[in-house]
Short mmCIF file of C-alpha atoms and ligand atoms in Angstrom, two decimals:
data_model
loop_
_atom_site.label_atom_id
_atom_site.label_comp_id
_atom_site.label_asym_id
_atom_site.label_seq_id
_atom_site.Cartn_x
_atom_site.Cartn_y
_atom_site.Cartn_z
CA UNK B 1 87.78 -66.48 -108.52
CA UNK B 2 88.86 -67.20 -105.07
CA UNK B 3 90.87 -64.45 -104.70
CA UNK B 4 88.29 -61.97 -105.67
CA UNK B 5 87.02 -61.50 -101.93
CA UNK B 6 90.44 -61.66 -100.41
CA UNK B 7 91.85 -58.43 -102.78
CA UNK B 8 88.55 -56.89 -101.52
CA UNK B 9 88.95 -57.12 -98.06
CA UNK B 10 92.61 -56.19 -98.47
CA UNK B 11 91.52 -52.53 -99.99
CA UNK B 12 88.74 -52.43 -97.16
CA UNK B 13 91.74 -52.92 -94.50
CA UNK B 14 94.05 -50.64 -96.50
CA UNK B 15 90.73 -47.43 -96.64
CA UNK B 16 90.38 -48.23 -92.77
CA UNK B 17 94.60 -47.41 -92.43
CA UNK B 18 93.63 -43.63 -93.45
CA UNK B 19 92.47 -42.45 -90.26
CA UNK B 20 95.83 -43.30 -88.87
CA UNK B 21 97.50 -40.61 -90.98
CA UNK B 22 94.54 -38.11 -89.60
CA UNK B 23 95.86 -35.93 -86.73
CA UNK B 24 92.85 -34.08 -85.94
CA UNK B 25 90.95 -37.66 -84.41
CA UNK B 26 91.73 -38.08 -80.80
CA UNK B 27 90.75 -41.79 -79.98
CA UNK B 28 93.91 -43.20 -81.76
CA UNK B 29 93.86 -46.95 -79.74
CA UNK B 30 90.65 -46.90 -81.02
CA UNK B 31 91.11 -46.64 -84.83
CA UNK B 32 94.44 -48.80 -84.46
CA UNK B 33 92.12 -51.93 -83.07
CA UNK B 34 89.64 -51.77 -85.75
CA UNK B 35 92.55 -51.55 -88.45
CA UNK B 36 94.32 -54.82 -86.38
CA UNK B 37 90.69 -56.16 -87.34
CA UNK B 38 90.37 -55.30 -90.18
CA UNK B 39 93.60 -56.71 -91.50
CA UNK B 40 93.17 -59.77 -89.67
CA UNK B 41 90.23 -60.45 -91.49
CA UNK B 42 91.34 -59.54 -94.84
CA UNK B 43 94.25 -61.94 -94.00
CA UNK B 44 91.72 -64.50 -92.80
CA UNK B 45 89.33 -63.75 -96.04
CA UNK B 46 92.60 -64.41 -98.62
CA UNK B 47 93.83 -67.32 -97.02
CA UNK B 48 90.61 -68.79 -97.23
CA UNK B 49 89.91 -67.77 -100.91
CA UNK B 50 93.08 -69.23 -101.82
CA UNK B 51 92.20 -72.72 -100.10
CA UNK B 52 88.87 -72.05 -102.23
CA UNK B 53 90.93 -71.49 -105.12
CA UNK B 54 93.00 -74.95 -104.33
CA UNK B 55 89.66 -77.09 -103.66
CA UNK B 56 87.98 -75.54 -107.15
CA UNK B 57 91.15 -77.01 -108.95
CA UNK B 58 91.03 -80.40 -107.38
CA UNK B 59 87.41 -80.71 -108.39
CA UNK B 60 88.10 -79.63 -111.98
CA UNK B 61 90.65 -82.79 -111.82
CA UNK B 62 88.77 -84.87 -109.37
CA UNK B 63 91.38 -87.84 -110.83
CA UNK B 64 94.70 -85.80 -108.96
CA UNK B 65 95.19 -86.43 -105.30
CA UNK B 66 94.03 -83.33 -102.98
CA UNK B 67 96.72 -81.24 -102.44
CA UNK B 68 97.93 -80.76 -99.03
CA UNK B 69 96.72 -77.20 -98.04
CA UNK B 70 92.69 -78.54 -99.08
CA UNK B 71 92.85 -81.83 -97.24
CA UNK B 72 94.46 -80.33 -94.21
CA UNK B 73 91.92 -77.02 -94.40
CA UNK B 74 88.95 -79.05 -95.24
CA UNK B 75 89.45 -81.80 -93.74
CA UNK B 76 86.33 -83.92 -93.59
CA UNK B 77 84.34 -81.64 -96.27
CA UNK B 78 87.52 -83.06 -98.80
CA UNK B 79 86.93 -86.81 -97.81
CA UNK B 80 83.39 -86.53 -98.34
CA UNK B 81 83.51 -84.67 -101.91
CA UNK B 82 86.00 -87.58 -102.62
CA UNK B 83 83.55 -90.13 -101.75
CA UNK B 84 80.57 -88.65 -103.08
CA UNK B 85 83.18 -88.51 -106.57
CA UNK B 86 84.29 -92.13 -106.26
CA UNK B 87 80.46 -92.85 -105.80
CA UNK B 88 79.30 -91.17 -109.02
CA UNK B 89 82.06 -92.80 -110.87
CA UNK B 90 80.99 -96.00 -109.89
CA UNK B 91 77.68 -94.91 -110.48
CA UNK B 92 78.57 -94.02 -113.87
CA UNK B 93 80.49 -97.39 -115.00
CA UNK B 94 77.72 -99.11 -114.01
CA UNK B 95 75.36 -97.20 -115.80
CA UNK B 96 77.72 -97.47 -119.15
CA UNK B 97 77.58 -101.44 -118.21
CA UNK B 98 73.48 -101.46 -117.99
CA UNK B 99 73.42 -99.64 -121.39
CA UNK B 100 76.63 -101.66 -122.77
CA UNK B 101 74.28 -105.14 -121.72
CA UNK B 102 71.21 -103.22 -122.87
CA UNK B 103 72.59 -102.53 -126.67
CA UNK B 104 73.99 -106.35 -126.79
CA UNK B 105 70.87 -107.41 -126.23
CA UNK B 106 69.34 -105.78 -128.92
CA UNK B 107 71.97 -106.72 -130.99
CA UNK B 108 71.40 -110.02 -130.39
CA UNK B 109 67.93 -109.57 -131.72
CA UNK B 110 66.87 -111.32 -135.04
CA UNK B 111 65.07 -108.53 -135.93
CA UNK B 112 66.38 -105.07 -136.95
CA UNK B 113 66.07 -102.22 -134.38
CA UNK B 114 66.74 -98.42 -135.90
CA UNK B 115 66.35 -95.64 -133.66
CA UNK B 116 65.08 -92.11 -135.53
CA UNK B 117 65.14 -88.89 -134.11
CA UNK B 118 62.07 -86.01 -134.69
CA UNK B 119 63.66 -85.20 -138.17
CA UNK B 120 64.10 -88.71 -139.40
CA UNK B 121 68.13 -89.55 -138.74
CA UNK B 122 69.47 -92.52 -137.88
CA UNK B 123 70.46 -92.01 -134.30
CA UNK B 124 71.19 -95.73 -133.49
CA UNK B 125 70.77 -98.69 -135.62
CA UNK B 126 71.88 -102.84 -134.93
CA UNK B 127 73.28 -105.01 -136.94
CA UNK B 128 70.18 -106.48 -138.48
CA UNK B 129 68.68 -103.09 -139.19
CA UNK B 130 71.93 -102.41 -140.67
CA UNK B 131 71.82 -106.17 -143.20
CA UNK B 132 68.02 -105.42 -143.91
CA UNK B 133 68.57 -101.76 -145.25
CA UNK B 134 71.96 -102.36 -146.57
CA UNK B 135 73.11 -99.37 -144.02
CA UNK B 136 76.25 -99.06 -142.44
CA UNK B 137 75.93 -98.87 -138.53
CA UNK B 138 78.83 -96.16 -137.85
CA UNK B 139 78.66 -94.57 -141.31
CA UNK B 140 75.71 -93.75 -141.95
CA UNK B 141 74.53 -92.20 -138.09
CA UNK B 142 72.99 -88.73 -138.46
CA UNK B 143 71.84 -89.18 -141.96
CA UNK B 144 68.22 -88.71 -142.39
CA UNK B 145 67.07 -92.47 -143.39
CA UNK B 146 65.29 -91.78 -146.43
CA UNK B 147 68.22 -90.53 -148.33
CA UNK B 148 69.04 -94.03 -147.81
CA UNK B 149 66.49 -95.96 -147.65
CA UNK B 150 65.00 -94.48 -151.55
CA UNK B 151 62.13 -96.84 -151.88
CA UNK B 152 58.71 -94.41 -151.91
CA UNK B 153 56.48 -96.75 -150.24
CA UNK B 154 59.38 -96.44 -147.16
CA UNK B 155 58.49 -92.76 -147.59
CA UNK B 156 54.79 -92.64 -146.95
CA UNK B 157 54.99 -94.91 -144.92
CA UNK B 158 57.08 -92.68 -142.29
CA UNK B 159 54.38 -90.20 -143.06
CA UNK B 160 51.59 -92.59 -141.44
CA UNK B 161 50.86 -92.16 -137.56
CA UNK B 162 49.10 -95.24 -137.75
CA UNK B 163 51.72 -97.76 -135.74
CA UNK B 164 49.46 -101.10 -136.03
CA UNK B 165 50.49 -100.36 -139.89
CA UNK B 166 52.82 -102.79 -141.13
CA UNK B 167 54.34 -101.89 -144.29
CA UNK B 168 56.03 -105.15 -146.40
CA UNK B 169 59.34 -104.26 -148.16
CA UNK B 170 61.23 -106.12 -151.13
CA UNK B 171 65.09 -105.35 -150.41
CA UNK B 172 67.27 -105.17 -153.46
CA UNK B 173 68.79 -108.82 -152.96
CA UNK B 174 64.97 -110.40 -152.73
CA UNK B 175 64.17 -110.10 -149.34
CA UNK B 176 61.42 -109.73 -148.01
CA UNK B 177 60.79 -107.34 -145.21
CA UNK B 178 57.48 -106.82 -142.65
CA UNK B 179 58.57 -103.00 -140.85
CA UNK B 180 57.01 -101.44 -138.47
CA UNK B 181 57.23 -97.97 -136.86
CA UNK B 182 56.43 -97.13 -133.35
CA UNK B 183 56.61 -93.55 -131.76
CA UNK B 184 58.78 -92.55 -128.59
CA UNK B 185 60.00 -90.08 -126.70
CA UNK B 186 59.16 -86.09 -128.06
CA UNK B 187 58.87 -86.96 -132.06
CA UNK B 188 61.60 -90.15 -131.69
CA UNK B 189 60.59 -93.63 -133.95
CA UNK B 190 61.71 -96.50 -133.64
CA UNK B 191 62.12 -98.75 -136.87
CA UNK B 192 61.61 -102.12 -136.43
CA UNK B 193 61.88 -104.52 -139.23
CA UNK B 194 62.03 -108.41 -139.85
CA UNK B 195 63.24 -110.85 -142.35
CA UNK B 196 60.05 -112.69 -143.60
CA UNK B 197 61.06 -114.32 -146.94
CA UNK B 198 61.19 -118.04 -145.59
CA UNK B 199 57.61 -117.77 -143.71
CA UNK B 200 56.29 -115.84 -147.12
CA UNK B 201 58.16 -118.96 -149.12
CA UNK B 202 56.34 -121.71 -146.68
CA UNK B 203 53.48 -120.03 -147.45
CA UNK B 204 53.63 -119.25 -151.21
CA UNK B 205 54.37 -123.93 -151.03
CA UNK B 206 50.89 -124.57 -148.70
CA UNK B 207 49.52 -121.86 -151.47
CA UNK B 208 50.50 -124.26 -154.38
CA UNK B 209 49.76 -127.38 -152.29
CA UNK B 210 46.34 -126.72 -151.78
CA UNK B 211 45.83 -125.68 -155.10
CA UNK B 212 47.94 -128.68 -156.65
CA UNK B 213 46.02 -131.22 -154.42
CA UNK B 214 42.29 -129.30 -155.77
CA UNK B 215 43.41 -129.35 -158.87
CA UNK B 216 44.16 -133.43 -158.26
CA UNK B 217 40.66 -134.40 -157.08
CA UNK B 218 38.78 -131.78 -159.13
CA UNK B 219 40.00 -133.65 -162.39
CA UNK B 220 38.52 -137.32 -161.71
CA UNK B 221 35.81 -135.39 -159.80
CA UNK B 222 34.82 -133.80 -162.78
CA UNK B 223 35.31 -137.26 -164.69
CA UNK B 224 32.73 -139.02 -162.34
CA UNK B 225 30.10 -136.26 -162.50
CA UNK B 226 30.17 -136.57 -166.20
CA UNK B 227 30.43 -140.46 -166.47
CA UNK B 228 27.16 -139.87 -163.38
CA UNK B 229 25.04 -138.29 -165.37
CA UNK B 230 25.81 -140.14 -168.91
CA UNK B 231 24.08 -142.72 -166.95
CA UNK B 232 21.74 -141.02 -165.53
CA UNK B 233 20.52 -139.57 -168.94
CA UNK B 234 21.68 -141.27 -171.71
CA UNK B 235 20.13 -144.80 -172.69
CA UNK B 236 23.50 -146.69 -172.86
CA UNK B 237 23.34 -150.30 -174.31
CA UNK B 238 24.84 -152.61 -172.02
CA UNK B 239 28.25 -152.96 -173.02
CA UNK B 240 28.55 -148.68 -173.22
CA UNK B 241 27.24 -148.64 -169.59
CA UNK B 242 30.23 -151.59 -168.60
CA UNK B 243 32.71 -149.53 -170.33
CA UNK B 244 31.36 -145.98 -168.58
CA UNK B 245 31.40 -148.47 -165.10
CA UNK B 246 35.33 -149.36 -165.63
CA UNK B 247 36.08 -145.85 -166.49
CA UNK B 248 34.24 -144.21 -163.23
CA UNK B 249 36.32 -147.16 -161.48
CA UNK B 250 39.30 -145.74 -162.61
CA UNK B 251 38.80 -142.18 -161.27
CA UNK B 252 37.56 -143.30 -157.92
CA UNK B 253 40.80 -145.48 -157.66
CA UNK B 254 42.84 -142.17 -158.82
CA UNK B 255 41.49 -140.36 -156.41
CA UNK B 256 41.54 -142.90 -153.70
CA UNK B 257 45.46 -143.28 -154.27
CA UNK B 258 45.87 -139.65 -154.13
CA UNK B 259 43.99 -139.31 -150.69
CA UNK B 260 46.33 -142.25 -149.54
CA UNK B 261 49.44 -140.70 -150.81
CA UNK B 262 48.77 -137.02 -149.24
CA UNK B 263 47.73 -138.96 -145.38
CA UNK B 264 51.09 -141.22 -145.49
CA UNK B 265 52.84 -137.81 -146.40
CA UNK B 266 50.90 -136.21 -143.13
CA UNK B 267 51.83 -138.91 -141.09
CA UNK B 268 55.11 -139.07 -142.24
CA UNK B 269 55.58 -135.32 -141.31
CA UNK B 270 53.55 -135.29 -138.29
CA UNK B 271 54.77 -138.46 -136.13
CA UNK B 272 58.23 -138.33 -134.17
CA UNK B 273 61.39 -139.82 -136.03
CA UNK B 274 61.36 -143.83 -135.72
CA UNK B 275 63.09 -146.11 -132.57
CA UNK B 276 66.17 -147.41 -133.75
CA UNK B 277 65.52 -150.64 -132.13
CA UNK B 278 62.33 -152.14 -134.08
CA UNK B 279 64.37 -154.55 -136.11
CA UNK B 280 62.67 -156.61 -138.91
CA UNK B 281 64.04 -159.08 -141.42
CA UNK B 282 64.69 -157.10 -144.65
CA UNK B 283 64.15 -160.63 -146.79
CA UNK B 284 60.50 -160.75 -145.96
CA UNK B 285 59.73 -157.16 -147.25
CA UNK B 286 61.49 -157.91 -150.03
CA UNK B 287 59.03 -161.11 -150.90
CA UNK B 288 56.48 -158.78 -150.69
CA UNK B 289 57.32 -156.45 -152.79
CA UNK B 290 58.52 -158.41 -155.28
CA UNK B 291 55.23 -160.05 -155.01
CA UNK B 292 53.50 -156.83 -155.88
CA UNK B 293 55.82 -156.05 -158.04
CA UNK B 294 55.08 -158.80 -160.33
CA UNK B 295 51.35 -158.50 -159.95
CA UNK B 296 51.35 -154.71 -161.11
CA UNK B 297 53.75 -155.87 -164.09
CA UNK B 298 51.65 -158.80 -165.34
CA UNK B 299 54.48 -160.71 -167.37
CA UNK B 300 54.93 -157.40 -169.09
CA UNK B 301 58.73 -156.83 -167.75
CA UNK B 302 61.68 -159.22 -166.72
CA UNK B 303 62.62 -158.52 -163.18
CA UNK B 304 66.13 -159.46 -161.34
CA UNK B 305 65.85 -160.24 -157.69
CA UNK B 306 68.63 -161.15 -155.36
CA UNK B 307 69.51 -164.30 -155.82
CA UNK B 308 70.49 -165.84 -152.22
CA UNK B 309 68.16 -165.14 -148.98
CA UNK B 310 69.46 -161.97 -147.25
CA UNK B 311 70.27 -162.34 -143.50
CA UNK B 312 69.66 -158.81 -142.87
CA UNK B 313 67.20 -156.67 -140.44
CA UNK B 314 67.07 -153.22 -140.98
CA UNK B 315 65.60 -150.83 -137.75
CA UNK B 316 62.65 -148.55 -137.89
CA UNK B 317 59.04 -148.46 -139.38
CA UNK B 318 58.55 -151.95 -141.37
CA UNK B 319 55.34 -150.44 -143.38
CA UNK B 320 57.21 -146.94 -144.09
CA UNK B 321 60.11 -148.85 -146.01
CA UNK B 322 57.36 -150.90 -147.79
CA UNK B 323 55.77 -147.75 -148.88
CA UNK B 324 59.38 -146.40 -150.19
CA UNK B 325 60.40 -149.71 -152.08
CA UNK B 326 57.16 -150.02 -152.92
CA UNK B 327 56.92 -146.52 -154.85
CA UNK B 328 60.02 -147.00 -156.37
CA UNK B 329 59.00 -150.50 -157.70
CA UNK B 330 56.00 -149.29 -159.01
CA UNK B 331 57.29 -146.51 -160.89
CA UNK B 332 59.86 -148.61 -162.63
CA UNK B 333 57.07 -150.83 -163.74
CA UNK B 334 54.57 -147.62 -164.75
CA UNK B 335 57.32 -145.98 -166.81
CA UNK B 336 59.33 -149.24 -168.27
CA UNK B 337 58.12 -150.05 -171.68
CA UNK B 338 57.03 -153.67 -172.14
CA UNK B 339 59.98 -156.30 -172.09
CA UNK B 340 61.93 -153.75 -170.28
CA UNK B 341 64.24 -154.90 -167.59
CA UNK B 342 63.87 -153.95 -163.75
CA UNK B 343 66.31 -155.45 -160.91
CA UNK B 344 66.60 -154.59 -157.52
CA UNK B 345 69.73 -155.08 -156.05
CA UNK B 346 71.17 -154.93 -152.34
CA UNK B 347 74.14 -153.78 -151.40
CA UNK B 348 76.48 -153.51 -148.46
CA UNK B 349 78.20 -150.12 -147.85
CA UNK B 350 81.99 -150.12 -146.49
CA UNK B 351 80.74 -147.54 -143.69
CA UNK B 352 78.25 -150.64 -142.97
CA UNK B 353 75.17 -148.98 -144.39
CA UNK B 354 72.64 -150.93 -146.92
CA UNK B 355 71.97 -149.89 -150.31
CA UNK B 356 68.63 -151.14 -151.28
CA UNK B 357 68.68 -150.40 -155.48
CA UNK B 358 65.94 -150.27 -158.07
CA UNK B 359 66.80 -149.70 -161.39
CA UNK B 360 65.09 -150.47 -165.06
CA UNK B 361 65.77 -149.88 -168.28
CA UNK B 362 62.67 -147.44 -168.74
CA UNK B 363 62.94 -143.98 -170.70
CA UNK B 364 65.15 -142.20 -168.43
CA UNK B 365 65.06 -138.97 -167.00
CA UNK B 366 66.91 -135.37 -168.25
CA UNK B 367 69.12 -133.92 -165.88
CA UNK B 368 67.35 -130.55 -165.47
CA UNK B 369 64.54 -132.48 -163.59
CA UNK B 370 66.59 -134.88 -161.16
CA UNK B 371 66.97 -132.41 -158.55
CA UNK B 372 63.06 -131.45 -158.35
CA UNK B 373 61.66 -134.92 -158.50
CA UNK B 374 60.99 -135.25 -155.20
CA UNK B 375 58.80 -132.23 -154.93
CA UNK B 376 55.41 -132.50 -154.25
CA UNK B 377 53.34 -133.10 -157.43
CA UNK B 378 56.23 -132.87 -159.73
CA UNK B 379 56.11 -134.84 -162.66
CA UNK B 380 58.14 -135.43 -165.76
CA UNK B 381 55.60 -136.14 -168.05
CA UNK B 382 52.19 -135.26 -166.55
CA UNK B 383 50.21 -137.36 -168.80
CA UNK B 384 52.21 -140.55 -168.91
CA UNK B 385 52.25 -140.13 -164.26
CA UNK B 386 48.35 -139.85 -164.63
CA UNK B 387 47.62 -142.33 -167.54
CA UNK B 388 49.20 -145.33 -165.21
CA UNK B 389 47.82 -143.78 -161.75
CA UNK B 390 50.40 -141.73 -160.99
CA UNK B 391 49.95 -139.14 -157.91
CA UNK B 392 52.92 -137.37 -158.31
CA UNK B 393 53.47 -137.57 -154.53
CA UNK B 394 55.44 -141.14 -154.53
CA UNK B 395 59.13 -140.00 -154.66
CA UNK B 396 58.29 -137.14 -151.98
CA UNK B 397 56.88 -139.98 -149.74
CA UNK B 398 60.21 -142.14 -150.57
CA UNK B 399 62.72 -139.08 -149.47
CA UNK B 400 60.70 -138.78 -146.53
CA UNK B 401 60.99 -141.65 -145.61
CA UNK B 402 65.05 -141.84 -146.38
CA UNK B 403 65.34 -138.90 -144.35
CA UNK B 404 63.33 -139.96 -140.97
CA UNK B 405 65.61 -142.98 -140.87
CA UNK B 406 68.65 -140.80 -141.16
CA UNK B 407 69.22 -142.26 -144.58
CA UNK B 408 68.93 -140.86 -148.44
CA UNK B 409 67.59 -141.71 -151.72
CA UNK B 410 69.68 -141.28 -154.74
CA UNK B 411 68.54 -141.04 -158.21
CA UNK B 412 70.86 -141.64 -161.16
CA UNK B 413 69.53 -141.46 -164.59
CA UNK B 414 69.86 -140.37 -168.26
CA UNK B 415 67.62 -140.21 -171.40
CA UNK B 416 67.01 -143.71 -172.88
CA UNK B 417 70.01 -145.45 -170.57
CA UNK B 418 67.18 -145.59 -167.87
CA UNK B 419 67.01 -145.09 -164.15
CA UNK B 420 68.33 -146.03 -160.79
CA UNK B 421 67.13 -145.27 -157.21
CA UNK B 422 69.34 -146.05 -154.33
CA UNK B 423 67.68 -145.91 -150.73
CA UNK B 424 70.62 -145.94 -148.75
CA UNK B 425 69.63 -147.25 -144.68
CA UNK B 426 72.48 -145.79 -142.07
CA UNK B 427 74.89 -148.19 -140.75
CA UNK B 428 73.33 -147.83 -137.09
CA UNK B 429 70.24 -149.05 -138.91
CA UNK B 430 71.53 -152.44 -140.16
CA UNK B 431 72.55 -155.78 -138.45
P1 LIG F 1 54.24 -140.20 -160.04
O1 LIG F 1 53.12 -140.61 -159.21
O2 LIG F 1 53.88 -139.19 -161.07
O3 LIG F 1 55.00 -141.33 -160.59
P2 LIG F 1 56.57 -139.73 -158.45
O4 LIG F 1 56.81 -138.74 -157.39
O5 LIG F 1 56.68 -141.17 -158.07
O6 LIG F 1 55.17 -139.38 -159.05
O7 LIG F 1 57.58 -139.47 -159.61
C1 LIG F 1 57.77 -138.16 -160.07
C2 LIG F 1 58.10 -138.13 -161.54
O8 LIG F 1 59.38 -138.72 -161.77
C3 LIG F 1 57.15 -138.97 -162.37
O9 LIG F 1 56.01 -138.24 -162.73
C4 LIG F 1 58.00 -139.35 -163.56
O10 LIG F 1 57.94 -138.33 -164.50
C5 LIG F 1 59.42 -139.42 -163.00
N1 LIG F 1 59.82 -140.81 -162.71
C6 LIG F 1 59.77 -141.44 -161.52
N2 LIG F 1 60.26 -142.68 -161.60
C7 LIG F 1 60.66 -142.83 -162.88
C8 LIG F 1 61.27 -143.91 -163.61
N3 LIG F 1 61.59 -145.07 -163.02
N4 LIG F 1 61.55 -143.71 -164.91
C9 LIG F 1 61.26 -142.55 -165.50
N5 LIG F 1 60.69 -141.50 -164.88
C10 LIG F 1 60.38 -141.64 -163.58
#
């Protein structure tokens, strides 16, 4: 292109040669200095194009060195262009680093980030996005997201301008999803969506809670009401109204235990995890227990205690272990038949832990319910848990416990060979 001005002004000096050949005009010196001008000018005009033409390349290539000819003809123009180039390079790496940082971050999001254009492809999407939809990031770019996405609730709800709308998702493996669509840029959405199956699964178990523990003190509730107004109507002889008295006794203590149960399992959840240097002597919890052991039994069971006087102090919260050997104790003596056998054994671990052991010789429990026993409100045999003043919260209360001490309960048992729970107390625990 640069030599497009310098041809020209070579044919303008050549035209302004024709004179010369003209006899008839007189002022010769005349015409010969403007054709000297005029040729050094087109001379001037090509050489200059050229450099032109030499500069345009090296810009085209602004990685090549400048040739000689431009850096010696443009001298400080050259050095500048180069810096202003070296400047917009830089300018540009950094700007590839600001996005590079800015994409990480997203990525490192826990939530899913898709970006759509105006007709509904996937112009960006992060890893999460990617797990949540079962998309491929690199794959599936420019392909318009409900061709992939085939559920029709996802459809309308990309038809929707309302963006406070959140629209809840079940993925194919279970999930669940909350998504939520916000509008950017000239018709650009972006897709956000989040994994919400555990908070939907905590909430599905305060759900059941509630209405386990309503359905807990509605049933003696009821009871009372009823046994209330027996009394209140009905002319009961006196040994009718003793025998409504020891029944209406028996709900209020039901439902007494159960309000006890559910605050030691609030206060087990809500207090911070016990000091590992309240020691306390192990032997005189166990005289206590056994004491109240033997009470609940009256003579009914034969019970095996360890023999010699242990010389053992366990760390942590005295009256939570009571309330964990205690439950255990108990429920051996609730579910052993009469002239059953219950022992409780302790034992020293070789990583120096204790194994405190209660076992009896009661019905036994199938295998498909072991691993669910410690749920809230689980029971076996709903009846038989109620009938001797069962909560169903007394094994929950025991792993609890296990677990704030760092330790574990372990529960061994089969149909009619009976049962055995092992609270095992961590070595750092024990002296
Ligand atoms: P509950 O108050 O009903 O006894 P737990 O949480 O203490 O509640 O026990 C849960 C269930 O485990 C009981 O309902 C019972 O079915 C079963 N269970 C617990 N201990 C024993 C045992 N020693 N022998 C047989 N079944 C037991």
């Amino acid at each position: 292109m640069g030599l497009r001005p310098a041809l020209v002004s070579i044919l303008v000096a050549c035209a302004s040669l024709l004179p010369l050949a003209v006899p008839q005009i007189e002022e010769r010196s005349w015409l010969a200095a403007i054709v000297a001008a005029s040729l050094t000018a087109a001379i001037l005009v090509w050489v200059g194009g050229w450099r032109r033409h030499l500069l345009l390349q090296w810009l085209r290539n602004p990685q090549a060195e400048a040739p000689d000819a431009v850096a010696r003809a443009w001298g400080d123009v050259a050095l500048r262009i180069e810096r202003l180039q070296a400047q917009s390079r830089k300018d540009t790496q950094r700007e590839r680093e600001r996005l590079e940082d800015f994409l990480q971050a997203i990525e490192a999001s826990p939530n899913g980030v898709l970006l759509l254009d105006a007709g509904a492809q996937i112009v960006w999407l992060n890893t999460q996005a990617a797990d949540h939809f079962g998309l491929d990031p690199k794959r599936d770019l420019r392909q318009h997201i409900t061709n992939l996405v085939r559920q029709p609730a996802f459809g309308r709800y990309l038809q929707i301008d309302d963006q406070d709308q959140v629209l809840s998702l079940q993925t194919h493996e279970g999930r669940s999803l909350a998504i939520q669509l916000r509008h950017y840029g000239e018709g650009a959405r972006l897709l956000l969506s989040q994994d919400v199956s555990d908070r939907e699964r905590t909430e599905a178990m305060r759900r059941d809670f509630v209405a386990n523990v309503s359905h807990e003190i509605r049933t003696p509730l009821a009871a009372l009401i009823g046994f209330v107004e027996s009394m209140a109507t009905l002319p009961l002889q006196e040994h009718e109204r003793a025998r409504v008295l020891e029944l209406m006794r028996q709900q209020s203590n039901r439902m007494q235990s159960l309000v006890q149960d559910l605050l030691t399992l609030a206060r087990l959840e809500g207090s911070p995890r016990p000091a590992p240097d309240q020691w306390w002597r192990l032997g005189d919890l166990l005289d206590l227990v056994r004491a109240e052991a033997e009470s609940l039994s009256q003579g009914r069971h034969q019970f095996a205690w360890p023999s010699t006087a242990l010389d053992v102090e366990l760390a942590g919260v005295e009256s939570e272990a009571h309330s964990a050997i205690a439950n255990l104790l108990s429920n051996a003596v609730r579910y052993t038949p009469e002239q059953g056998q219950i022992s409780l054994s302790v034992e020293r671990l070789p990583d120096a832990g204790l194994m405190i052991r209660v076992s009896d010789s009661g019905p036994g429990i199938a295998a498909e319910h072991l691993p669910r026993l410690t749920e809230r409100f689980y029971r076996v045999d709903g009846s038989r848990s109620r009938a001797t003043g069962g909560t169903g919260l007394g094994l929950s209360i025991v792993k609890h416990v296990c677990q704030r001490h760092g330790g574990q309960l372990r529960i061994e048992s089969e149909p009619g060979k009976g049962s055995v729970f092992s609270l095992v107390w961590p070595a750092v625990r024990v002296r």
